[in-house]
C-alpha positions as a printed Julia matrix, in Angstrom:
448×3 Matrix{Float64}:
  -7.7    -4.79   15.17
  -7.58   -1.54   16.99
  -6.09    1.4    15.19
  -4.09    2.32   18.28
  -0.65    0.8    18.59
   0.44   -0.94   21.75
   2.69    1.37   23.81
   6.41    0.7    23.42
   9.16    1.16   25.96
  12.53    2.29   24.62
  15.18   -0.24   25.51
  17.77    1.67   23.5
  17.13    4.94   21.7
  18.78    5.25   18.27
  22.56    5.5    18.39
  25.0     5.88   15.51
  27.26    2.91   14.88
  29.71    1.88   12.18
  28.53   -0.66    9.62
  30.97   -3.24   11.0
  29.65   -2.82   14.55
  25.9    -3.23   13.92
  25.58   -6.81   15.16
  27.97   -6.26   18.06
  26.06   -3.16   19.21
  22.74   -5.01   19.13
  24.18   -7.91   21.09
  25.42   -5.5    23.76
  21.89   -4.1    24.16
  20.49   -7.51   25.01
  23.39   -8.46   27.29
  22.84   -5.3    29.31
  19.11   -5.97   29.81
  19.05   -9.51   31.09
  16.77   -8.73   34.03
  17.74   -8.33   37.71
  14.62   -9.53   39.54
  13.18   -6.04   39.78
  12.66   -5.46   36.06
  11.72   -7.99   33.39
  14.4    -9.32   31.12
  14.47   -8.1    27.56
  14.61  -10.88   24.99
  15.41  -10.14   21.36
  12.84  -11.4    18.9
  14.05  -13.94   16.34
  10.92  -14.44   14.28
  11.61  -12.76   10.94
  13.29   -9.77    9.31
  11.32   -6.92    7.77
  13.1    -4.56    5.39
  11.31   -1.24    4.75
  12.3     0.9     1.78
  10.88    4.41    1.34
  10.98    4.72   -2.44
   9.5     8.19   -2.91
  11.69   11.2    -2.11
   8.94   13.82   -2.55
   8.78   14.52    1.18
  12.53   15.04    1.41
  12.52   17.31   -1.63
   9.75   19.41   -0.1
  11.74   19.67    3.12
  14.99   20.56    1.39
  13.21   23.29   -0.61
  11.55   24.77    2.47
   7.97   23.61    1.93
   7.82   20.94    4.64
   9.02   20.82    8.23
   8.77   17.69   10.32
   9.99   14.11   10.39
  10.61   12.32    7.12
   8.22    9.48    7.81
   6.52    8.85    4.46
   3.11    9.66    5.94
   0.64   11.87    4.06
  -0.42   13.81    7.15
  -1.77   17.37    7.45
   1.66   19.03    7.3
   2.66   16.99    4.27
  -0.62   17.79    2.49
  -0.19   21.49    3.23
   3.36   21.37    1.81
   2.16   19.62   -1.33
  -0.61   22.18   -1.89
   1.8    25.06   -1.44
   4.31   23.6    -3.91
   1.58   22.71   -6.43
   0.28   26.28   -6.27
   3.74   27.75   -6.73
   4.5    25.58   -9.76
   1.12   25.99  -11.44
  -0.04   22.4   -10.95
  -3.53   21.24   -9.9
  -3.76   21.79   -6.14
  -4.66   18.3    -4.84
  -2.49   17.85   -1.75
  -1.35   14.54   -3.27
   2.03   13.54   -4.75
   2.23   13.31   -8.53
   4.91   12.43  -11.1
   4.76   15.98  -12.46
   5.41   17.57   -9.06
   8.2    15.15   -8.22
   9.97   15.91  -11.5
   9.7    19.67  -10.93
  10.98   19.35   -7.35
  13.94   17.26   -8.49
  14.83   19.86  -11.12
  14.47   22.72   -8.62
  16.57   20.87   -6.04
  19.32   20.2    -8.6
  19.32   23.88   -9.64
  19.52   25.13   -6.06
  22.09   22.49   -5.09
  24.34   23.74   -7.9
  24.19   27.19   -6.24
  24.67   25.79   -2.72
  21.21   26.98   -1.67
  19.64   23.69   -0.49
  19.5    22.4     3.07
  19.29   18.61    2.88
  20.07   18.46    6.62
  17.07   20.55    7.65
  14.8    17.54    8.2
  14.76   14.79   10.83
  14.68   11.23    9.53
  12.22    8.89   11.23
  14.71    6.29   12.4
  12.04    3.7    13.1
  11.17    3.17    9.47
   8.47    5.66    8.61
   6.4     5.24   11.81
   5.85    1.65   10.81
   7.59    0.08   13.77
   5.02    0.76   16.48
   2.19   -0.9    14.57
   4.31   -3.88   13.61
   6.27   -4.38   16.8
   3.18   -4.5    18.99
   1.94   -7.54   17.05
   5.08   -9.04   15.53
   8.33   -8.53   17.45
  11.07   -8.9    14.85
  14.12   -7.25   13.33
  13.24   -4.18   11.27
  15.78   -2.81    8.81
  14.75    0.6     7.49
  16.4     1.84    4.31
  16.07    5.62    4.35
  17.25    7.31    1.13
  18.64   10.81    1.63
  19.4    13.72   -0.66
  22.8    15.19   -1.31
  26.14   13.68   -2.33
  26.83    9.97   -2.23
  29.05    9.54    0.82
  28.14    5.92    1.51
  25.75    4.41    4.01
  25.5     5.23    7.72
  23.76    3.15   10.39
  21.84    3.51   13.65
  20.57    0.79   15.97
  17.74    0.87   18.51
  15.5    -1.51   20.47
  11.89   -1.15   21.62
   9.62   -3.48   23.56
   5.79   -3.68   23.51
   4.93   -3.4    27.2
   2.13   -5.97   26.96
   4.33   -8.67   25.44
   5.33  -10.3    28.71
   6.15  -13.97   28.69
   7.4   -15.4    31.99
   8.37  -11.92   33.14
  10.28  -11.25   29.92
   9.77   -8.55   27.33
   9.87   -9.82   23.73
  11.43   -6.9    21.89
  12.08   -5.59   18.41
  15.43   -4.41   17.21
  15.82   -1.69   14.61
  18.59   -1.03   12.15
  18.32    2.21   10.18
  20.52    2.59    7.13
  20.76    6.04    5.54
  22.29    6.99    2.23
  21.48    8.26   -1.25
  19.65    6.21   -3.86
  23.0     5.68   -5.53
  24.5     4.35   -2.29
  21.65    1.89   -1.85
  22.45    0.42   -5.25
  25.36   -1.18   -3.38
  23.4    -2.23   -0.28
  22.49   -5.82   -1.19
  25.6    -7.51    0.31
  25.17   -5.53    3.54
  21.51   -6.53    3.78
  22.4   -10.18    3.32
  24.67   -9.96    6.35
  22.0    -8.26    8.49
  18.87  -10.35    7.85
  18.36  -13.13   10.36
  19.46  -16.33    8.7
  17.13  -19.3     8.14
  14.06  -17.22    9.06
  11.46  -15.53    6.83
  12.37  -12.17    5.36
   9.87   -9.58    4.15
  10.41   -6.53    1.93
   7.94   -3.66    2.21
   8.4    -1.32   -0.76
   6.75    1.93    0.36
   5.89    3.82   -2.77
   5.69    3.44   -6.53
   7.59    0.6    -8.17
   8.8     3.03  -10.84
  10.95    4.74   -8.2
  14.33    2.96   -8.21
  12.98   -0.13   -9.99
  16.52   -1.43  -10.55
  17.06   -1.69   -6.79
  13.69   -3.41   -6.37
  14.59   -6.03   -8.97
  17.93   -6.6    -7.24
  16.47   -7.03   -3.76
  13.14   -8.75   -4.42
  14.39  -12.27   -5.29
  16.15  -12.47   -1.92
  12.89  -12.18    0.1
  10.22  -14.63    1.2
   7.51  -12.1     0.44
   7.35   -8.63   -1.12
   4.62   -6.21   -0.02
   3.46   -3.21   -2.05
   0.5    -0.82   -1.81
  -1.13    0.14   -5.11
  -2.89    3.09   -3.43
   0.57    4.75   -3.55
   1.15    4.05   -7.26
   1.32    7.41   -9.01
   0.2     5.95  -12.36
  -1.53    2.68  -11.36
  -2.38    1.5   -14.88
   1.3     1.71  -15.83
   2.69    0.31  -12.58
   0.25   -2.62  -12.68
   1.91   -3.69  -15.93
   5.3    -3.55  -14.2
   3.85   -5.56  -11.33
   2.56   -8.15  -13.8
   6.04   -8.68  -15.22
   7.39   -9.24  -11.71
   4.62  -11.7   -10.84
   5.37  -13.65  -14.01
   8.92  -14.05  -12.7
   7.43  -15.93   -9.75
   8.11  -13.22   -7.17
   5.84  -13.62   -4.09
   4.22  -10.17   -4.25
   1.13   -9.07   -2.32
  -0.78   -5.76   -2.44
  -2.1    -4.1     0.73
  -4.75   -2.34   -1.38
  -6.21   -5.74   -2.27
  -6.8    -6.37    1.45
  -8.88   -3.2     1.69
 -11.46   -4.81   -0.59
 -12.21   -7.67    1.79
 -15.41   -6.22    3.27
 -16.75   -5.3    -0.19
 -16.09   -8.81   -1.48
 -17.69  -10.44    1.55
 -20.88   -8.37    1.24
 -21.24   -9.2    -2.46
 -20.81  -12.89   -1.71
 -23.27  -12.65    1.19
 -25.88  -10.98   -1.05
 -26.03  -14.05   -3.29
 -25.53  -16.68   -0.61
 -29.27  -17.31    0.16
 -30.5   -20.33   -1.83
 -33.19  -18.3    -3.62
 -30.54  -15.91   -5.02
 -27.71  -18.25   -5.95
 -28.89  -18.65   -9.54
 -29.62  -14.93   -9.82
 -25.9   -14.16   -9.83
 -25.77  -15.5   -13.39
 -28.23  -12.76  -14.45
 -25.87   -9.91  -13.55
 -24.94   -8.01  -16.71
 -24.58   -4.44  -15.45
 -21.91   -3.27  -12.99
 -21.23    0.27  -11.77
 -18.36    0.99   -9.37
 -17.69    4.47   -7.97
 -14.32    5.28   -6.44
 -12.48    8.38   -5.26
 -10.98   10.02   -8.33
  -7.22    9.86   -8.52
  -6.4     6.17   -8.32
  -8.48    3.44  -10.01
  -6.5     0.56   -8.48
  -9.22   -0.62   -6.05
 -11.97   -0.36   -8.68
  -9.91   -2.33  -11.21
  -9.03   -4.99   -8.65
 -12.67   -5.36   -7.61
 -13.89   -5.72  -11.19
 -11.05   -8.17  -11.78
 -12.29  -10.18   -8.82
 -15.86  -10.23  -10.18
 -14.65  -11.22  -13.64
 -12.48  -14.04  -12.33
 -15.26  -15.44  -10.11
 -18.04  -15.19  -12.74
 -15.85  -16.18  -15.71
 -16.21  -12.92  -17.61
 -13.77  -12.07  -20.41
 -12.97   -8.38  -21.04
 -13.69   -7.39  -24.67
 -13.55   -3.6   -24.93
 -12.52   -0.62  -22.79
 -12.95    3.1   -23.44
 -11.88    5.92  -21.14
 -13.36    9.4   -20.71
 -11.5    11.98  -18.63
 -12.7    15.29  -17.24
 -14.53   16.1   -14.04
 -15.14   12.37  -13.8
 -12.83    9.57  -14.96
 -15.11    7.02  -16.64
 -14.03    3.58  -17.76
 -16.68    1.99  -20.0
 -16.02   -1.74  -20.15
 -17.61   -4.57  -22.09
 -17.15   -8.15  -20.94
 -18.5   -11.47  -22.21
 -19.68  -14.33  -20.0
 -18.92  -18.01  -20.59
 -22.32  -18.35  -22.33
 -21.58  -15.3   -24.54
 -23.81  -12.82  -22.7
 -22.73   -9.17  -22.84
 -21.85   -7.52  -19.51
 -21.43   -3.76  -19.31
 -19.38   -2.22  -16.52
 -18.61    1.37  -15.61
 -15.84    2.47  -13.28
 -16.42    6.09  -12.26
 -13.75    8.21  -10.61
 -15.77   10.65   -8.51
 -14.17   13.94   -7.38
 -14.5    14.31   -3.62
 -13.91   17.44   -1.62
 -12.2    15.61    1.22
 -10.45   12.46    0.11
  -9.47    9.97    2.77
  -6.02    8.76    3.75
  -6.19    6.09    1.04
  -6.54    7.59   -2.43
  -8.99    5.7    -4.65
 -11.15    4.09   -1.94
 -14.38    2.56   -3.21
 -17.46    4.72   -2.62
 -20.28    2.45   -3.78
 -21.16   -0.17   -6.36
 -24.22   -1.64   -8.01
 -24.82   -5.08   -9.52
 -27.96   -5.47  -11.58
 -29.45   -7.02  -14.72
 -31.15   -5.9   -17.92
 -33.68   -8.65  -17.21
 -36.46   -6.98  -15.18
 -37.49  -10.35  -13.76
 -34.08  -11.12  -12.32
 -33.71  -10.76   -8.56
 -30.07   -9.72   -8.56
 -30.05   -5.94   -7.98
 -27.54   -5.31   -5.19
 -26.12   -2.03   -3.9
 -23.09   -1.85   -1.62
 -21.92    1.51   -0.36
 -19.57    3.09    2.1
 -21.35    4.03    5.32
 -19.43    7.31    5.43
 -20.11    8.39    1.82
 -23.58    6.94    1.31
 -24.85    5.77   -2.06
 -27.29    8.4    -3.3
 -26.17    8.0    -6.93
 -26.79    4.26   -6.85
 -30.21    4.62   -5.24
 -31.55    7.13   -7.75
 -34.44    6.14  -10.0
 -36.17    4.03   -7.4
 -33.29    1.6    -6.89
 -33.54    1.93   -3.12
 -36.88    0.09   -3.26
 -35.89   -2.49   -5.91
 -32.42   -3.45   -4.73
 -30.94   -5.03   -1.66
 -28.64   -2.5    -0.06
 -25.62   -3.18    2.14
 -23.28   -0.79    3.92
 -19.57   -1.25    4.44
 -18.88   -0.18    8.0
 -15.92    2.23    8.22
 -12.79    0.35    9.21
 -10.1     1.81   11.42
  -7.35   -0.56   10.33
  -6.99    0.33    6.67
  -3.72    2.25    6.98
  -0.72    0.6     5.38
   1.06    0.12    8.73
  -1.76   -1.86   10.33
  -2.58   -3.86    7.2
   1.09   -4.74    6.95
   1.04   -6.07   10.51
  -1.74   -8.46    9.47
  -0.02   -9.36    6.21
   3.04  -10.58    8.08
   0.86  -13.41    9.44
   0.08  -14.76    5.96
   2.17  -17.15    3.93
   2.31  -18.38    0.39
   0.81  -17.05   -2.8
  -2.72  -15.61   -2.72
  -4.38  -17.57   -5.52
  -7.51  -15.41   -5.49
  -5.41  -12.27   -5.9
  -3.41  -13.83   -8.73
  -6.56  -14.84  -10.63
  -8.17  -11.43  -10.11
  -5.0    -9.62  -11.15
  -4.87  -11.68  -14.35
  -8.33  -10.3   -15.23
  -7.1    -6.77  -14.44
  -4.26   -7.26  -16.92
  -6.74   -8.24  -19.62
  -8.57   -4.97  -18.92
  -5.38   -2.92  -19.08
  -4.44   -4.46  -22.42
  -7.67   -3.03  -23.85
  -7.24    0.53  -22.57
  -6.43    2.83  -25.51
């Protein structure tokens, strides 16, 4: 999929409406654009409802305290990174340009202190009324109803609403435009605790409903647990978990409740999984996979979610049982892991969080990995590395000559918005993810 969204034409720019008039206002939009022979008719999409909740308020806090200027869109762009670095420097935190629980707590305390003195400006920012810039990527592929829940700072004065409609200009069917409709609800976190009845009246009945929780599950978990059972599928992104090892445990509890949860970060591992499977697909190497007893996975320091998920996938496919985990922190984050195969062979794995000078948009992306054996006669040495980062560490010691090396071509569709657009085409529980995640939980239980 191309990383560029299909152009949209504005059928109705956002307008404020009362909560009671939301459906009536949307109906009026479609009645007024029925087509007159010169312009195509606009047809409202009735495929599914997507609810988007922006859980993290770090961007709003930065804006209210004067660090950030721009739309509140939930995107970690250059302006947001600059604001984070400035705040981290001012408060004596490590300057990473990434959100953290420590920074969020400090910002909340500072905001509360300034609000008590009447010094904050919660109205200084512009809310992205199309749901955190998600709508363009989704609407171009999946015309639907998008309901964006946009938490705001300040006093709890209830929930306000805006409606809008946009049409992908290439979605013409019999001279009609198949269009998305947008409902933006704004209010404080406290106000959204009362939003569930309103949402039930706004989702399209008898059609699938998706919930995209943008951010860490620890942010407003009570609201998540209230809303989640009402949806056909819940979508999260573990690259945004501030403390992944802790939030994974929360996610496990929710999965055990039978909630249909999927993780966009799991989808980013597809190319890495396919190359590993391809490496052992030739007949002469199929038995060699059983000789693997050494695994090294390098990832961008800061979020081990992808590395844990990938090792969980390997363990679930090769029937390895985690036995011991130790963690070293410092310049590198090193997880030393012992696993046992079904025939009681010892497998040693290392997950290495590598500091990078210029981390990508997705924190914790895999850099490279190596599968090999302590048996010098085994033909199983395989190196897979990112084409952009290379794999010099894996190829040291002559490995470049002894191992088969594969490169993961850089993908342009790894952003959450575009992965989400693909995820909306999938149905049911991902059994492979569930089995891999179960292995990840066994690893987490062993972490000191």
